[in-house]
XYZ file of C-alpha atoms in Angstrom:
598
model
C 29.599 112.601 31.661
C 28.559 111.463 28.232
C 27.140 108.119 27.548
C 29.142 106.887 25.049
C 28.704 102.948 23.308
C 31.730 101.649 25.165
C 33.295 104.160 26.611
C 32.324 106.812 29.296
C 34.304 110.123 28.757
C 34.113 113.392 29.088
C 34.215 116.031 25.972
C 35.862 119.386 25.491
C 35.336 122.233 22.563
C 37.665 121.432 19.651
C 39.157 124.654 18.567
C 40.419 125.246 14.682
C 43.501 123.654 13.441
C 46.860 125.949 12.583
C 49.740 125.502 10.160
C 52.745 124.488 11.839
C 55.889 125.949 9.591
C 58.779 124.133 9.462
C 61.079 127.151 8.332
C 60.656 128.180 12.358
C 64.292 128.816 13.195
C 64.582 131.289 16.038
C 62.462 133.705 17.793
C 62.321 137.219 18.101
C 59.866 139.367 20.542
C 58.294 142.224 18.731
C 56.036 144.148 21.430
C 54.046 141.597 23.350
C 53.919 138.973 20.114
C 56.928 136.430 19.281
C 57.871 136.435 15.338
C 59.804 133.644 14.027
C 62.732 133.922 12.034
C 62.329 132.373 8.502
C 66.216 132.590 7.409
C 68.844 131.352 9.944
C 71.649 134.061 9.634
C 74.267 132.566 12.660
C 76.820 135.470 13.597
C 75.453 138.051 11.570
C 72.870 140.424 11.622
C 68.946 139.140 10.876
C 67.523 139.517 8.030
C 63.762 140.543 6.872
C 61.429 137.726 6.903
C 59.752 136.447 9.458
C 56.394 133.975 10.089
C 53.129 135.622 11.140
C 52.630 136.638 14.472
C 50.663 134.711 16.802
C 47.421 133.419 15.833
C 45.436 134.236 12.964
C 43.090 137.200 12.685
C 40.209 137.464 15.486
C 36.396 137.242 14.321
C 33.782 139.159 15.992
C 32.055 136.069 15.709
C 32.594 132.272 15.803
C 30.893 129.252 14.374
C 27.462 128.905 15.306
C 24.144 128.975 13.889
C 21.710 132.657 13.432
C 18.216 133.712 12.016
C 19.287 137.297 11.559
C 21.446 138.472 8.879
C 24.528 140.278 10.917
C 28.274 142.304 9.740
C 31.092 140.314 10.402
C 34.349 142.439 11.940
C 37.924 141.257 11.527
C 40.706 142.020 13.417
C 44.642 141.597 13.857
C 46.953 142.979 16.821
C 49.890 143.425 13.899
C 48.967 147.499 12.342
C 51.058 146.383 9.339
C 49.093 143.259 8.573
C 46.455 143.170 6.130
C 43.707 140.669 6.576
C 42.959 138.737 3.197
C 39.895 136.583 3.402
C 37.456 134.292 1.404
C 33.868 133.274 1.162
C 33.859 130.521 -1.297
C 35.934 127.477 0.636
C 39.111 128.620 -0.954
C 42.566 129.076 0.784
C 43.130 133.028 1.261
C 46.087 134.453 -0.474
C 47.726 137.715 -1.456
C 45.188 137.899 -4.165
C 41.715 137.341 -1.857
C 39.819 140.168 -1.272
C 41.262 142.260 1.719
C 38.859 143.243 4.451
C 38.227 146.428 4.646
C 35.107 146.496 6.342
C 32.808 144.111 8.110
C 31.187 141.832 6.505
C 27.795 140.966 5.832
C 26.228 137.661 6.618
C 23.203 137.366 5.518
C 23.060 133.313 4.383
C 25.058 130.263 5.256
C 28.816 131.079 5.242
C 31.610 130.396 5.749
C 34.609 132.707 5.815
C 38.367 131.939 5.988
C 40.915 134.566 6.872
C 44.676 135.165 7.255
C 46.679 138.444 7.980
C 49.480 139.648 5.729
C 52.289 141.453 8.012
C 54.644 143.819 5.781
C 57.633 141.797 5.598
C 56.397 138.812 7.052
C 55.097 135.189 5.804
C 51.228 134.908 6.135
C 49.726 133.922 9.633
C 48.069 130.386 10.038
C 44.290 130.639 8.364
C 41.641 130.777 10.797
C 38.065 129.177 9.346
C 34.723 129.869 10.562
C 31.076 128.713 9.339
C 28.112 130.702 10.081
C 24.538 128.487 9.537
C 21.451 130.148 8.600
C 18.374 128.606 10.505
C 15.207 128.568 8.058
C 12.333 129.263 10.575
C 11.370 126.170 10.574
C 14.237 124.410 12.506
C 14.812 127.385 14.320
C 13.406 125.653 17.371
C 14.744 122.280 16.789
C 16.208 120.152 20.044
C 16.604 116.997 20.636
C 17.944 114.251 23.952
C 20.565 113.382 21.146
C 23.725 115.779 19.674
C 22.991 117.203 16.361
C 25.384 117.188 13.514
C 25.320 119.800 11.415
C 27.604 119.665 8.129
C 27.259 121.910 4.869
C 29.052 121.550 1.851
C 28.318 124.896 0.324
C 26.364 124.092 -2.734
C 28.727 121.975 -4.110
C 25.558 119.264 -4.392
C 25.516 115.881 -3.493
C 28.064 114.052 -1.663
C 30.789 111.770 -4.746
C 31.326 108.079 -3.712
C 35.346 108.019 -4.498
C 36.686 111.094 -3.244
C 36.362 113.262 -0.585
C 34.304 116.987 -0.647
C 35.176 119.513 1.572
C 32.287 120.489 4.047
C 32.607 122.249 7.649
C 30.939 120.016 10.674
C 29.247 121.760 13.838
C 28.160 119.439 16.168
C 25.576 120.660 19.448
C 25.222 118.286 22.863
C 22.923 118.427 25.519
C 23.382 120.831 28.106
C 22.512 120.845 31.801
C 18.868 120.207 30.810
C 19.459 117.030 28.846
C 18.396 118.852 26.015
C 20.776 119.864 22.666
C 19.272 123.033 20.689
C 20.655 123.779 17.007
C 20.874 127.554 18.671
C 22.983 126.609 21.084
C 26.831 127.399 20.607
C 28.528 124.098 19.231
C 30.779 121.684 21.016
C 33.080 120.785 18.284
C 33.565 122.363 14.827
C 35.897 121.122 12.277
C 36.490 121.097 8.533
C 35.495 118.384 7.325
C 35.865 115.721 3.910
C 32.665 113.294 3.207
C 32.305 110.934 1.128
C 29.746 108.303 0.682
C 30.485 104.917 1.629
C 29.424 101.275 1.444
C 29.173 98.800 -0.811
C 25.578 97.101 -1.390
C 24.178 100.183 0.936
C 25.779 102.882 -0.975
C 22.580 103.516 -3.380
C 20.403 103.695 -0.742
C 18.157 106.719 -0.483
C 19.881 107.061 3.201
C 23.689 107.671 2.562
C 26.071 105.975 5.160
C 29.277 108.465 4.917
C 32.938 108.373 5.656
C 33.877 111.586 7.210
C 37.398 112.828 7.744
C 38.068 116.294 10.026
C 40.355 118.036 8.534
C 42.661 121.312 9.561
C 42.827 124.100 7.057
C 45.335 122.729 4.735
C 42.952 120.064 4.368
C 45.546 117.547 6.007
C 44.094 114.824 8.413
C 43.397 116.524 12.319
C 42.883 114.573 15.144
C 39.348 116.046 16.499
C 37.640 114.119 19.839
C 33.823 113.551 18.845
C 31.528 113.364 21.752
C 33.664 112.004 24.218
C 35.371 109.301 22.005
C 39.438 109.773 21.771
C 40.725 112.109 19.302
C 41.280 110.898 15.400
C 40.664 112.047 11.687
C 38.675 109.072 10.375
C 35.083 108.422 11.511
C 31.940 106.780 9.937
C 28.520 108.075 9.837
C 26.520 105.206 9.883
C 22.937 105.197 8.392
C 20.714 102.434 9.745
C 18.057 101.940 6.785
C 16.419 98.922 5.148
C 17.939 96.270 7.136
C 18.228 97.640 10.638
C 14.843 99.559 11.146
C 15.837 99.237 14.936
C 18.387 101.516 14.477
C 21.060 100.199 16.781
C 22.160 96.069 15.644
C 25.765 97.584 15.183
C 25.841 99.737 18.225
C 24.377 97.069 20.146
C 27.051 94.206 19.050
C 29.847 96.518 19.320
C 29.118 97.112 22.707
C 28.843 94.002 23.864
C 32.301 93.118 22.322
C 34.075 96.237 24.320
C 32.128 94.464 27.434
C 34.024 91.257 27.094
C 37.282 92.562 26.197
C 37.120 92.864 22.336
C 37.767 96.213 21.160
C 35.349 97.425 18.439
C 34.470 101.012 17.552
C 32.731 102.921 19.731
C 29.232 104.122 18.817
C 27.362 107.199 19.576
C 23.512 108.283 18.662
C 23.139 111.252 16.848
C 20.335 113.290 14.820
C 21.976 114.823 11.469
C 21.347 117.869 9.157
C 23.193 118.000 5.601
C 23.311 120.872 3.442
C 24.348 120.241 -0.148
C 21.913 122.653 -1.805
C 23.481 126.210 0.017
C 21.438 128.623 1.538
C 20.123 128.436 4.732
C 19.539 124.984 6.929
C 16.439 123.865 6.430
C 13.793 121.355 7.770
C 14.782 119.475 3.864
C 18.272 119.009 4.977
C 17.427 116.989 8.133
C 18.386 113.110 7.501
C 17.831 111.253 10.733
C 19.369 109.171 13.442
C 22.621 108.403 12.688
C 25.637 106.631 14.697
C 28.828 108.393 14.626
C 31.207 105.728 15.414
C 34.694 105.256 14.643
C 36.863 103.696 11.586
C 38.479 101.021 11.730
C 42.253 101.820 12.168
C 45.930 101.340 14.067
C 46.140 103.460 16.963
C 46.599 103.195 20.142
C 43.095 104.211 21.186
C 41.555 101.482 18.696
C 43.322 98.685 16.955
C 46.503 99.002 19.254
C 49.310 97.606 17.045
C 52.532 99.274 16.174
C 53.229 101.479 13.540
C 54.958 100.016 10.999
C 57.980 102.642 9.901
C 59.830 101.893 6.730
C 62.867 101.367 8.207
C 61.235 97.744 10.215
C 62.555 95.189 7.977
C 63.717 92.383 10.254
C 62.517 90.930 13.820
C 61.176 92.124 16.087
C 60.383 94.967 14.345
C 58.825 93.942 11.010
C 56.576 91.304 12.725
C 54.028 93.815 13.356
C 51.405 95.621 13.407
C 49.704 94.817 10.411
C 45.707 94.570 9.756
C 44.099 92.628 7.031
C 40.592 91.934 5.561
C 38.555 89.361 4.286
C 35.978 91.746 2.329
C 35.870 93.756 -1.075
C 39.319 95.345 -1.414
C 39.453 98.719 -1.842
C 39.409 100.339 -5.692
C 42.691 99.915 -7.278
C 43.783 96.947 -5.095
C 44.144 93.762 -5.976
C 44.871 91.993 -2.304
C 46.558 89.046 -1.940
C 45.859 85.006 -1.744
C 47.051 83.955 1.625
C 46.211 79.939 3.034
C 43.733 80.181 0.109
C 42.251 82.670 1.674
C 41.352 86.006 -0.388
C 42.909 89.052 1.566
C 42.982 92.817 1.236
C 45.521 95.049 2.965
C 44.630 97.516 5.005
C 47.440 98.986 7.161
C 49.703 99.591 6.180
C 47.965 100.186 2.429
C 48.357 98.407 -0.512
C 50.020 100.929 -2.491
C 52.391 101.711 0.912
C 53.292 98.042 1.025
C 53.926 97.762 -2.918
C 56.840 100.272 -1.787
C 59.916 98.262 -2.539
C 61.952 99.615 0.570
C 58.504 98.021 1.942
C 59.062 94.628 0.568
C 60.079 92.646 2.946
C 56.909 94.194 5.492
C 54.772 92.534 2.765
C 56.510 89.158 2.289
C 56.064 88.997 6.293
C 52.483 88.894 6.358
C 51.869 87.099 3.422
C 54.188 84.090 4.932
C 52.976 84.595 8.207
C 49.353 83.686 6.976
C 50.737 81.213 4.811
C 52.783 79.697 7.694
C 49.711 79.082 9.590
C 47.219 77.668 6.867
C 50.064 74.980 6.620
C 49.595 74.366 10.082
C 45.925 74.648 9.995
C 45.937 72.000 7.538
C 48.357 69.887 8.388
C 48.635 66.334 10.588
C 48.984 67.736 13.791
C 46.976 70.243 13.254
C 45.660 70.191 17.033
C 49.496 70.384 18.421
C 49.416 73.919 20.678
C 53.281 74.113 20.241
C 53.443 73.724 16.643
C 49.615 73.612 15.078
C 47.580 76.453 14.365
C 47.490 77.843 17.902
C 51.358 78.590 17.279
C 49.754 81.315 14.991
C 46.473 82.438 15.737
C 44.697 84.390 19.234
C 42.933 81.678 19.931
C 40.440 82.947 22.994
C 40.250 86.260 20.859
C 38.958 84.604 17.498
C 36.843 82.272 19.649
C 34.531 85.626 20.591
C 35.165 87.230 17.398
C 33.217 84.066 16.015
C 30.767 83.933 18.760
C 29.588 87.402 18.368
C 28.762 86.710 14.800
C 27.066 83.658 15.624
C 25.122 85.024 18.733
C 23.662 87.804 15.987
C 23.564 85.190 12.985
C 25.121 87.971 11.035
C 24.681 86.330 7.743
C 27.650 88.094 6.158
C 30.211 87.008 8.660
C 33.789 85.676 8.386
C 33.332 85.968 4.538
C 32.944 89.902 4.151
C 33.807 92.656 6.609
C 36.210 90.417 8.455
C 38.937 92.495 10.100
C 42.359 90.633 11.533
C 45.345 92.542 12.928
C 48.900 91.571 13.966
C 50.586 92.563 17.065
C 54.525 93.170 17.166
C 55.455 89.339 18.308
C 51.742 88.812 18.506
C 49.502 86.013 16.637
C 47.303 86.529 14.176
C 43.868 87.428 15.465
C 40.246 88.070 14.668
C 38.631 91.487 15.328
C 37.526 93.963 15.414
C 33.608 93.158 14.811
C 32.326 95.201 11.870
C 29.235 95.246 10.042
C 25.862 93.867 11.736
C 22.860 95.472 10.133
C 22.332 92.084 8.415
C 21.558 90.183 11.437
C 19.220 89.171 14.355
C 15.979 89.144 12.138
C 16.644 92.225 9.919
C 14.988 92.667 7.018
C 17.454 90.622 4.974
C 15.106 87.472 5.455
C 18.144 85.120 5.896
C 18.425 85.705 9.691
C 14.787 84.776 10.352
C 15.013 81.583 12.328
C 16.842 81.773 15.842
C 16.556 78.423 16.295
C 19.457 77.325 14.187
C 23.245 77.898 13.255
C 23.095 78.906 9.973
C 20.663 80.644 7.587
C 20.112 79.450 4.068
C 22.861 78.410 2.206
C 23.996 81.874 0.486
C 24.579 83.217 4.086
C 27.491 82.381 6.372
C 28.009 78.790 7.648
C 30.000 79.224 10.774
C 31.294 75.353 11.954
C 32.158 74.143 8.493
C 34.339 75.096 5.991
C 32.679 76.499 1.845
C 34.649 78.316 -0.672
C 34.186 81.549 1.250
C 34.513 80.713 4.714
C 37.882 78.450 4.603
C 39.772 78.227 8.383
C 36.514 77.743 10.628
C 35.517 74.387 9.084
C 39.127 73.243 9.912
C 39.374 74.785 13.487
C 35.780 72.777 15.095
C 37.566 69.563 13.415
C 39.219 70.167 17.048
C 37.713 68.900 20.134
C 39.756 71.025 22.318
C 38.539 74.374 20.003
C 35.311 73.650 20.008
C 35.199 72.724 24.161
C 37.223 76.124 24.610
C 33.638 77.661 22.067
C 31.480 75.790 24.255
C 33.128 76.909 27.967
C 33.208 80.613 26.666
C 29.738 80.598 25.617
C 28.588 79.244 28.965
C 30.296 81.502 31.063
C 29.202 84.636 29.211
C 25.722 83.519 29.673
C 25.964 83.773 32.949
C 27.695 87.645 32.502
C 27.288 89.587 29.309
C 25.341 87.184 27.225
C 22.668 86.953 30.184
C 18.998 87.895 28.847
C 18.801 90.375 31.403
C 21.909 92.338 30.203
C 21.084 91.921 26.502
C 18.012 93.811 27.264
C 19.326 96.224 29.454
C 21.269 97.237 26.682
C 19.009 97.261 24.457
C 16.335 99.252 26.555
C 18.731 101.640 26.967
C 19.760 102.090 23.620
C 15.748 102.388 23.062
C 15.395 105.185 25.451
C 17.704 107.763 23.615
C 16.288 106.792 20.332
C 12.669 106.863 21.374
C 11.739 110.384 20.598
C 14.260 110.791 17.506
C 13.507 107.400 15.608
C 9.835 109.114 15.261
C 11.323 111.682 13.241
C 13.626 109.769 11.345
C 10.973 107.484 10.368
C 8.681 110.582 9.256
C 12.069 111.241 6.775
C 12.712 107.982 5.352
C 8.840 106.831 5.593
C 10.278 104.523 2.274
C 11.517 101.727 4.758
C 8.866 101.899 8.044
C 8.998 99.961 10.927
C 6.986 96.960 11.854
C 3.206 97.637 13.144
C 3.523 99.064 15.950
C 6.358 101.877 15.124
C 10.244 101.718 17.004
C 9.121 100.018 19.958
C 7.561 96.843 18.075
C 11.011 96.881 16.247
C 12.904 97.134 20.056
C 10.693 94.342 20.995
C 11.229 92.064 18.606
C 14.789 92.339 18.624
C 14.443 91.476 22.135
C 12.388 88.262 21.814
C 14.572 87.089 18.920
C 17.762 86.995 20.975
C 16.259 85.596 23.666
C 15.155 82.778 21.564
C 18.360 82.185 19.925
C 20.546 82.656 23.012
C 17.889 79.679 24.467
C 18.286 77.180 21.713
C 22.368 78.021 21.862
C 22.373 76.677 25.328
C 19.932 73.910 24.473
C 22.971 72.420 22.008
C 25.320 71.522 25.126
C 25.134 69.884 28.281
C 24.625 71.929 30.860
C 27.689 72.268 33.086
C 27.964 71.369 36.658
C 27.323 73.696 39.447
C 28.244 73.753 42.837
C 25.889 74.081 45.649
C 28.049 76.909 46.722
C 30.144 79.600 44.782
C 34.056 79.941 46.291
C 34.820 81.991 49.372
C 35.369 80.909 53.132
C 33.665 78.078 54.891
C 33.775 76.851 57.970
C 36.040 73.695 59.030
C 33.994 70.474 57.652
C 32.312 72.414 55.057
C 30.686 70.241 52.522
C 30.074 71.158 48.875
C 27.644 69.444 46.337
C 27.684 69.255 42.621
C 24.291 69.167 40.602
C 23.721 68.569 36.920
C 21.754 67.482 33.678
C 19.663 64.813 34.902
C 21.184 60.925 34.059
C 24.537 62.634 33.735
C 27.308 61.072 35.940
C 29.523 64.223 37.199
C 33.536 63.955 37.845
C 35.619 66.399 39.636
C 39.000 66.773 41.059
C 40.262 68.909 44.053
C 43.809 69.342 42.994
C 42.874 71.762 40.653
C 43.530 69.524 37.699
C 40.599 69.340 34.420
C 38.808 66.290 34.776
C 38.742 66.241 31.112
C 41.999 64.894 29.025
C 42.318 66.775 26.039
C 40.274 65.830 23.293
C 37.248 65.311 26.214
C 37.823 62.067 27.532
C 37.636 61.463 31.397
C 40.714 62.505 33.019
């Protein structure tokens, strides 16, 4: 089983991707293979033209990783076929090179072929990459998978659009141990771009990788054990996070409580942008591969919104939003005078005017609920602002930020989505390497709410943060904050789980952070290397989770938990010293709303 950052899977080989042709009309056998008809010809006789048979063309080799130089043999079961095939990324076609005889590999390559039967459309392409080891790496292994992706030589990675690149990724075997010799895991095709927004000149790229089939079209690949999609992020942990792991860690305590956020996975990454062979030059460090943000049912589970859902039920979701940069080319939207960016469906879908009334939805839906943010009964549950907003879900949404003192939060990389007859909610987490005493400065101090005032203020309500101010102006809200907070303190927020996590986090990054350090020597850890940084995450949340409990009164226990007693049974309450305690046995809340006595 892998050991993935909330979720525990298991992983299988991806193979390569095929063209599905939609001209496939009916079937024919010819010897042991089945041809497809291109041209329906119903009561007469057939006529020539047919798809390619089978599969693609069979390599001697697959994708993998050499030191010595080797010949390359094609094949096809079809005599007639001729086998066309490229070495430069392109698509093969009638005018590629044919293969003639095998071909020699003698630096990093990769090779793309389809056959050519006489009278027949061309069979799907088949792609394969074949990485030559400098001597150097040769012996390179590591407790974490390696990622291996080469562009080719087309140099370094743009920021706007995406390069195409082929991905080989190696895992640990039966000894624990993953070896850049060993045959990969999963290969794909691959488009990266860099991403980020204050991050993206950093010396460190963070990249937004797409896997790709061979028309480069979006294919659904499963990476180390997390389900199968076409959008992931490789996340680059540099000048802020020298710990490596303040996203990772965060997101996994969200999936822990019930919040989905992307799942996470440690990994150790070469890039080759120069060509030639893979070299000790193109290793850039630890890495997370974790997921994108996006509707599916495996991550942000809302429906798919299809053109033709106009009215209710059907146009009332699913729909996710930001509060962040919009994306170039948009412009977003104003909504409860809050700035907004679309994210799915798009923008430019939405501006669709067969989409129009999908975007006048959410826009009024928003709309609908600032009014009743704002308005005089505000605190109504029937008609206030809990008629339109997940109220237990934004609750820990909030709380993770504040637990981390993420001093971008609420105001930038703020996700919501919209169920199908759902309420507006909060989530998924995104974006924590400014937090928990990074080196941003602003999240320093443990022992308070907020940072300075250019970072987030999470109770009250500033030009950039508008709904929260407005939501703790309710008793009942902030009692709901308070009750969730103390009961995950005594589960997932405990001190011994946050540092169970966090050890173990530690413990696959031990032996790797030394080498990515060694890379990117430009931002070093505190005295004392990775573990000094491990530690002092530790001690700051254990401060800060401290002083959070020191703002409320301490809630009542009971001398013992639930279960069965014995007939005259007697149960005592304990609290904060000079408190008077009240209880009911009728399973009533001694409180009335708005926390007076009941």
């Amino acid at each position: 089983m892998l050991s993935i950052h909330g979720l525990n899977a298991s992983a299988t080989a991806a193979d390569t991707g095929f063209l599905i042709l939609p001209e496939l009309i009916g079937s024919q056998t010819i010897g042991s293979e089945v041809a497809y008809m291109s041209t329906p010809t119903p009561g007469a006789a057939n006529v020539i033209g047919f798809a390619g048979l089978g599969a693609g063309p069979t390599f001697s080799a697959v994708t993998g990783t050499f030191s010595t130089n080797f010949n390359l043999a094609l094949s096809t079961s079809d005599p007639s076929a001729v086998i066309r095939y490229t070495v430069d990324g392109s698509q093969p076609t009638t005018s590629s090179p044919a293969y003639t005889a095998p071909i020699a590999i003698t630096t990093t390559t990769q090779v793309r072929a389809r056959a050519f039967p006489a009278g027949f459309l061309p069979s799907p392409i088949v792609s394969h990459t074949f990485y030559k080891l400098a001597a150097e790496i040769q012996n390179f292994n590591s407790n974490l998978p390696i990622v291996v992706i080469d562009n080719f030589g087309q140099g370094s990675v743009p920021q706007n659009s995406a390069q195409s690149g082929y991905m080989a990724i190696f895992e640990p075997g039966e000894t624990g141990r993953s070896s850049i010799t060993d045959a990969p895991t999963t290969i794909s095709r691959t488009g990266l771009r860099i991403r980020g927004s204050s991050t993206a000149g950093d010396p460190k790229h963070q990249y937004k990788l797409e896997t790709w089939d061979d028309q480069n079209d979006d294919r659904a690949v499963e990476i180390l054990g997390m389900p199968a999609e076409s959008d992931w992020v490789l996340f680059a942990s540099y000048n802020f996070d020298r710990a490596l792991m303040r996203n990772d860690f965060i997101y996994e305590l969200s999936n822990e409580i019930g919040q989905y956020a992307v799942r996470t996975r440690f990994v150790e990454v070469f890039l080759n942008t120069g060509g030639g062979e893979l070299n000790q030059g193109d290793y850039v460090g630890v890495y997370s591969f974790m997921e994108s943000i996006k509707r599916d049912d495996d991550r942000v589970d809302v429906d798919r919104l299809l053109p033709s859902d106009t009215t209710a039920p059907d146009v009332t979701g699913g729909y996710i939003v930001k509060i962040d940069r919009c994306d170039p080319g948009d412009s977003g939207f104003s909504g409860a005078n809050q700035g907004m960016c679309f994210v799915e469906p798009d923008e430019t879908t939405l501006e669709q005017p067969a989409r129009d009334p999908q975007e006048q939805y959410i826009r009024n839906y928003v709309n609908q609920f600032g009014t009743a943010l704002n308005g005089v009964n505000f605190t109504n549950p029937t008609t206030g602002y809990a008629a339109y907003l997940d109220v237990d879900r934004s609750i820990d949404h909030h709380m993770l930020n504040v637990l981390a003192m993420n001093v971008d939060a609420l105001r930038l990389s703020t996700y919501l989505y919209k169920p199908r007859d759902g309420k507006l909610t909060f989530g998924p987490i995104w974006d924590f390497d400014r937090s928990m005493e990074s080196y941003d400065g602003r999240d320093d101090n443990p022992s308070q709410w907020n940072g300075p005032p250019d970072s987030t203020i999470y109770f009250t309500s500033d030009s950039r943060n508008i709904w929260w101010g407005r939501l703790f102006q309710d008793p009942n809200f902030w009692q709901k904050w308070i009750d969730r907070w103390q009961e995950l303190r005594e589960t997932k927020f405990s001190t011994d789980h946050i540092f169970s996590v966090i050890d173990g986090f530690a413990a696959e990054l031990n032996e790797a952070a030394v080498r990515n350090f060694v890379t990117w020597s430009a931002a070093p850890p505190r005295t004392g290397g990775f573990p000094a940084e491990v530690t002092n995450l530790k001690n700051w949340l254990s401060t800060r989770v401290a002083w959070i409990d020191s703002r409320f009164t301490r809630k009542a226990a009971l001398s013992q938990p639930s279960g069965t007693v014995t007939q005259g049974f007697q149960v005592s309450l304990s609290g904060p010293a000079g408190a008077t305690l009240y209880y009911t046995t009728d399973g009533s809340d001694p409180r009335l709303s708005g926390g007076g006595i009941s």
